[in-house]
Every structure is written in C-alpha cells, then in structure tokens.
C-alpha cells in the first residue's frame, strides 16, 4: 500500500485528488493538509510514502516546506501547481 499525503490550500483540490487516488486499491491517502507547516507536523507523526504538494500555499509554501522536509525525510515530493490569471488581455 502506497501512503500519500496531499498538501494544498484548497479543500476542493484535496478532496478531488483524494477521490481520484482512492480509486486505486494500492493507494491510501493518509491525510490532507493546507500549508507547509501542517505538512511538517503531519509527517512528523505519520510517515507517508509520497507527498503531493502545492507550491503556492499561505504561510509556509511548498518550496520552503520541501527544504525543511529534506532534513528528516526522503519521501518523494511531487509538486502541484495551477496558474490562474483573471482578466487576461490576450
């Protein structure tokens, strides 16, 4: 079983990814958190096999969290991001 942690500041994204990943029997979403500080707290207690992390989150962003995580965990981190631009003048 692959244990996955989802880190994204948008609850809808966390829920959607959890549903999609939950369709695979070999994957277990063990948690969902909203910022980098919560990521560090979570992985100090749980040991996810992989972390799906948004780059842009309030407080501690994904890049800063990754730097901190590397001091005590070797779990692979996949960065997620979506650029949205309102009022594009193209």
mmCIF file with all atom_site columns, C-alpha atoms in Angstrom:
data_model
loop_
_atom_site.group_PDB
_atom_site.id
_atom_site.type_symbol
_atom_site.label_atom_id
_atom_site.label_alt_id
_atom_site.label_comp_id
_atom_site.label_asym_id
_atom_site.label_entity_id
_atom_site.label_seq_id
_atom_site.pdbx_PDB_ins_code
_atom_site.Cartn_x
_atom_site.Cartn_y
_atom_site.Cartn_z
_atom_site.occupancy
_atom_site.B_iso_or_equiv
_atom_site.pdbx_formal_charge
_atom_site.auth_seq_id
_atom_site.auth_comp_id
_atom_site.auth_asym_id
_atom_site.auth_atom_id
_atom_site.pdbx_PDB_model_num
ATOM 1  C CA . UNK A 1 1  ? 0.000   0.000  0.000   1.00 0.00 ? 1  UNK A CA 1
ATOM 2  C CA . UNK A 1 2  ? 1.367   3.416  -1.023  1.00 0.00 ? 2  UNK A CA 1
ATOM 3  C CA . UNK A 1 3  ? 0.611   6.055  1.627   1.00 0.00 ? 3  UNK A CA 1
ATOM 4  C CA . UNK A 1 4  ? 0.030   9.511  0.120   1.00 0.00 ? 4  UNK A CA 1
ATOM 5  C CA . UNK A 1 5  ? -0.176  12.915 1.801   1.00 0.00 ? 5  UNK A CA 1
ATOM 6  C CA . UNK A 1 6  ? -1.906  15.705 -0.144  1.00 0.00 ? 6  UNK A CA 1
ATOM 7  C CA . UNK A 1 7  ? -0.874  19.285 0.665   1.00 0.00 ? 7  UNK A CA 1
ATOM 8  C CA . UNK A 1 8  ? -2.914  22.039 -0.973  1.00 0.00 ? 8  UNK A CA 1
ATOM 9  C CA . UNK A 1 9  ? -4.529  25.162 0.448   1.00 0.00 ? 9  UNK A CA 1
ATOM 10 C CA . UNK A 1 10 ? -7.747  24.489 -1.481  1.00 0.00 ? 10 UNK A CA 1
ATOM 11 C CA . UNK A 1 11 ? -10.010 21.951 0.208   1.00 0.00 ? 11 UNK A CA 1
ATOM 12 C CA . UNK A 1 12 ? -11.752 21.100 -3.075  1.00 0.00 ? 12 UNK A CA 1
ATOM 13 C CA . UNK A 1 13 ? -8.430  20.133 -4.672  1.00 0.00 ? 13 UNK A CA 1
ATOM 14 C CA . UNK A 1 14 ? -7.507  17.937 -1.688  1.00 0.00 ? 14 UNK A CA 1
ATOM 15 C CA . UNK A 1 15 ? -10.886 16.218 -1.769  1.00 0.00 ? 15 UNK A CA 1
ATOM 16 C CA . UNK A 1 16 ? -10.812 15.716 -5.546  1.00 0.00 ? 16 UNK A CA 1
ATOM 17 C CA . UNK A 1 17 ? -7.315  14.229 -5.539  1.00 0.00 ? 17 UNK A CA 1
ATOM 18 C CA . UNK A 1 18 ? -8.250  12.006 -2.621  1.00 0.00 ? 18 UNK A CA 1
ATOM 19 C CA . UNK A 1 19 ? -11.271 10.646 -4.501  1.00 0.00 ? 19 UNK A CA 1
ATOM 20 C CA . UNK A 1 20 ? -9.280  10.012 -7.673  1.00 0.00 ? 20 UNK A CA 1
ATOM 21 C CA . UNK A 1 21 ? -6.359  8.361  -5.882  1.00 0.00 ? 21 UNK A CA 1
ATOM 22 C CA . UNK A 1 22 ? -8.764  6.347  -3.736  1.00 0.00 ? 22 UNK A CA 1
ATOM 23 C CA . UNK A 1 23 ? -9.942  4.515  -6.845  1.00 0.00 ? 23 UNK A CA 1
ATOM 24 C CA . UNK A 1 24 ? -6.662  2.601  -6.846  1.00 0.00 ? 24 UNK A CA 1
ATOM 25 C CA . UNK A 1 25 ? -6.524  -0.243 -4.336  1.00 0.00 ? 25 UNK A CA 1
ATOM 26 C CA . UNK A 1 26 ? -2.762  0.110  -3.928  1.00 0.00 ? 26 UNK A CA 1
ATOM 27 C CA . UNK A 1 27 ? -3.011  3.777  -2.851  1.00 0.00 ? 27 UNK A CA 1
ATOM 28 C CA . UNK A 1 28 ? -4.122  5.076  0.526   1.00 0.00 ? 28 UNK A CA 1
ATOM 29 C CA . UNK A 1 29 ? -4.499  8.818  1.088   1.00 0.00 ? 29 UNK A CA 1
ATOM 30 C CA . UNK A 1 30 ? -3.392  9.124  4.707   1.00 0.00 ? 30 UNK A CA 1
ATOM 31 C CA . UNK A 1 31 ? -4.001  12.847 5.065   1.00 0.00 ? 31 UNK A CA 1
ATOM 32 C CA . UNK A 1 32 ? -4.709  16.224 3.576   1.00 0.00 ? 32 UNK A CA 1
ATOM 33 C CA . UNK A 1 33 ? -3.257  19.484 4.857   1.00 0.00 ? 33 UNK A CA 1
ATOM 34 C CA . UNK A 1 34 ? -3.468  23.147 3.855   1.00 0.00 ? 34 UNK A CA 1
ATOM 35 C CA . UNK A 1 35 ? 0.016   24.611 4.291   1.00 0.00 ? 35 UNK A CA 1
ATOM 36 C CA . UNK A 1 36 ? 3.679   23.771 4.715   1.00 0.00 ? 36 UNK A CA 1
ATOM 37 C CA . UNK A 1 37 ? 3.632   23.950 8.496   1.00 0.00 ? 37 UNK A CA 1
ATOM 38 C CA . UNK A 1 38 ? 0.854   21.357 8.584   1.00 0.00 ? 38 UNK A CA 1
ATOM 39 C CA . UNK A 1 39 ? 2.890   19.164 6.233   1.00 0.00 ? 39 UNK A CA 1
ATOM 40 C CA . UNK A 1 40 ? 5.825   19.166 8.662   1.00 0.00 ? 40 UNK A CA 1
ATOM 41 C CA . UNK A 1 41 ? 3.563   18.408 11.634  1.00 0.00 ? 41 UNK A CA 1
ATOM 42 C CA . UNK A 1 42 ? 1.829   15.594 9.742   1.00 0.00 ? 42 UNK A CA 1
ATOM 43 C CA . UNK A 1 43 ? 4.934   13.800 8.524   1.00 0.00 ? 43 UNK A CA 1
ATOM 44 C CA . UNK A 1 44 ? 6.492   14.037 11.989  1.00 0.00 ? 44 UNK A CA 1
ATOM 45 C CA . UNK A 1 45 ? 3.653   11.751 13.172  1.00 0.00 ? 45 UNK A CA 1
ATOM 46 C CA . UNK A 1 46 ? 2.855   9.750  10.040  1.00 0.00 ? 46 UNK A CA 1
ATOM 47 C CA . UNK A 1 47 ? 5.356   8.515  7.505   1.00 0.00 ? 47 UNK A CA 1
ATOM 48 C CA . UNK A 1 48 ? 3.812   8.955  4.046   1.00 0.00 ? 48 UNK A CA 1
ATOM 49 C CA . UNK A 1 49 ? 5.500   7.207  1.143   1.00 0.00 ? 49 UNK A CA 1
ATOM 50 C CA . UNK A 1 50 ? 4.913   10.180 -1.155  1.00 0.00 ? 50 UNK A CA 1
ATOM 51 C CA . UNK A 1 51 ? 3.802   13.787 -0.797  1.00 0.00 ? 51 UNK A CA 1
ATOM 52 C CA . UNK A 1 52 ? 1.723   15.656 -3.384  1.00 0.00 ? 52 UNK A CA 1
ATOM 53 C CA . UNK A 1 53 ? 2.352   19.325 -2.595  1.00 0.00 ? 53 UNK A CA 1
ATOM 54 C CA . UNK A 1 54 ? 1.107   22.613 -3.969  1.00 0.00 ? 54 UNK A CA 1
ATOM 55 C CA . UNK A 1 55 ? 3.866   25.160 -4.489  1.00 0.00 ? 55 UNK A CA 1
ATOM 56 C CA . UNK A 1 56 ? 1.832   28.232 -3.600  1.00 0.00 ? 56 UNK A CA 1
ATOM 57 C CA . UNK A 1 57 ? 0.242   27.955 -0.154  1.00 0.00 ? 57 UNK A CA 1
ATOM 58 C CA . UNK A 1 58 ? -0.246  30.569 2.571   1.00 0.00 ? 58 UNK A CA 1
ATOM 59 C CA . UNK A 1 59 ? 2.255   30.741 5.392   1.00 0.00 ? 59 UNK A CA 1
ATOM 60 C CA . UNK A 1 60 ? 4.980   28.243 4.581   1.00 0.00 ? 60 UNK A CA 1
ATOM 61 C CA . UNK A 1 61 ? 4.815   27.494 0.849   1.00 0.00 ? 61 UNK A CA 1
ATOM 62 C CA . UNK A 1 62 ? 5.642   24.175 -0.778  1.00 0.00 ? 62 UNK A CA 1
ATOM 63 C CA . UNK A 1 63 ? 9.226   25.052 -1.698  1.00 0.00 ? 63 UNK A CA 1
ATOM 64 C CA . UNK A 1 64 ? 10.113  26.134 1.839   1.00 0.00 ? 64 UNK A CA 1
ATOM 65 C CA . UNK A 1 65 ? 8.371   23.052 3.261   1.00 0.00 ? 65 UNK A CA 1
ATOM 66 C CA . UNK A 1 66 ? 10.363  20.827 0.893   1.00 0.00 ? 66 UNK A CA 1
ATOM 67 C CA . UNK A 1 67 ? 13.633  22.277 2.169   1.00 0.00 ? 67 UNK A CA 1
ATOM 68 C CA . UNK A 1 68 ? 12.601  21.535 5.743   1.00 0.00 ? 68 UNK A CA 1
ATOM 69 C CA . UNK A 1 69 ? 11.308  18.046 4.918   1.00 0.00 ? 69 UNK A CA 1
ATOM 70 C CA . UNK A 1 70 ? 14.625  17.050 3.355   1.00 0.00 ? 70 UNK A CA 1
ATOM 71 C CA . UNK A 1 71 ? 16.355  17.398 6.728   1.00 0.00 ? 71 UNK A CA 1
ATOM 72 C CA . UNK A 1 72 ? 14.469  14.379 8.103   1.00 0.00 ? 72 UNK A CA 1
ATOM 73 C CA . UNK A 1 73 ? 12.604  12.545 5.319   1.00 0.00 ? 73 UNK A CA 1
ATOM 74 C CA . UNK A 1 74 ? 13.447  11.041 1.956   1.00 0.00 ? 74 UNK A CA 1
ATOM 75 C CA . UNK A 1 75 ? 9.816   10.658 0.821   1.00 0.00 ? 75 UNK A CA 1
ATOM 76 C CA . UNK A 1 76 ? 9.433   11.724 -2.809  1.00 0.00 ? 76 UNK A CA 1
ATOM 77 C CA . UNK A 1 77 ? 7.639   15.046 -3.255  1.00 0.00 ? 77 UNK A CA 1
ATOM 78 C CA . UNK A 1 78 ? 5.603   15.790 -6.359  1.00 0.00 ? 78 UNK A CA 1
ATOM 79 C CA . UNK A 1 79 ? 4.793   19.461 -6.766  1.00 0.00 ? 79 UNK A CA 1
ATOM 80 C CA . UNK A 1 80 ? 1.368   20.522 -7.958  1.00 0.00 ? 80 UNK A CA 1
ATOM 81 C CA . UNK A 1 81 ? 0.510   23.976 -9.171  1.00 0.00 ? 81 UNK A CA 1
ATOM 82 C CA . UNK A 1 82 ? -2.067  25.684 -11.292 1.00 0.00 ? 82 UNK A CA 1
ATOM 83 C CA . UNK A 1 83 ? -1.572  29.148 -12.664 1.00 0.00 ? 83 UNK A CA 1
ATOM 84 C CA . UNK A 1 84 ? -4.764  31.096 -12.999 1.00 0.00 ? 84 UNK A CA 1
ATOM 85 C CA . UNK A 1 85 ? -4.922  34.522 -14.467 1.00 0.00 ? 85 UNK A CA 1
ATOM 86 C CA . UNK A 1 86 ? -8.061  36.625 -14.346 1.00 0.00 ? 86 UNK A CA 1
ATOM 87 C CA . UNK A 1 87 ? -8.555  39.433 -16.776 1.00 0.00 ? 87 UNK A CA 1
ATOM 88 C CA . UNK A 1 88 ? -6.103  38.109 -19.357 1.00 0.00 ? 88 UNK A CA 1
ATOM 89 C CA . UNK A 1 89 ? -5.777  40.707 -22.126 1.00 0.00 ? 89 UNK A CA 1
ATOM 90 C CA . UNK A 1 90 ? -4.716  38.284 -24.844 1.00 0.00 ? 90 UNK A CA 1
#
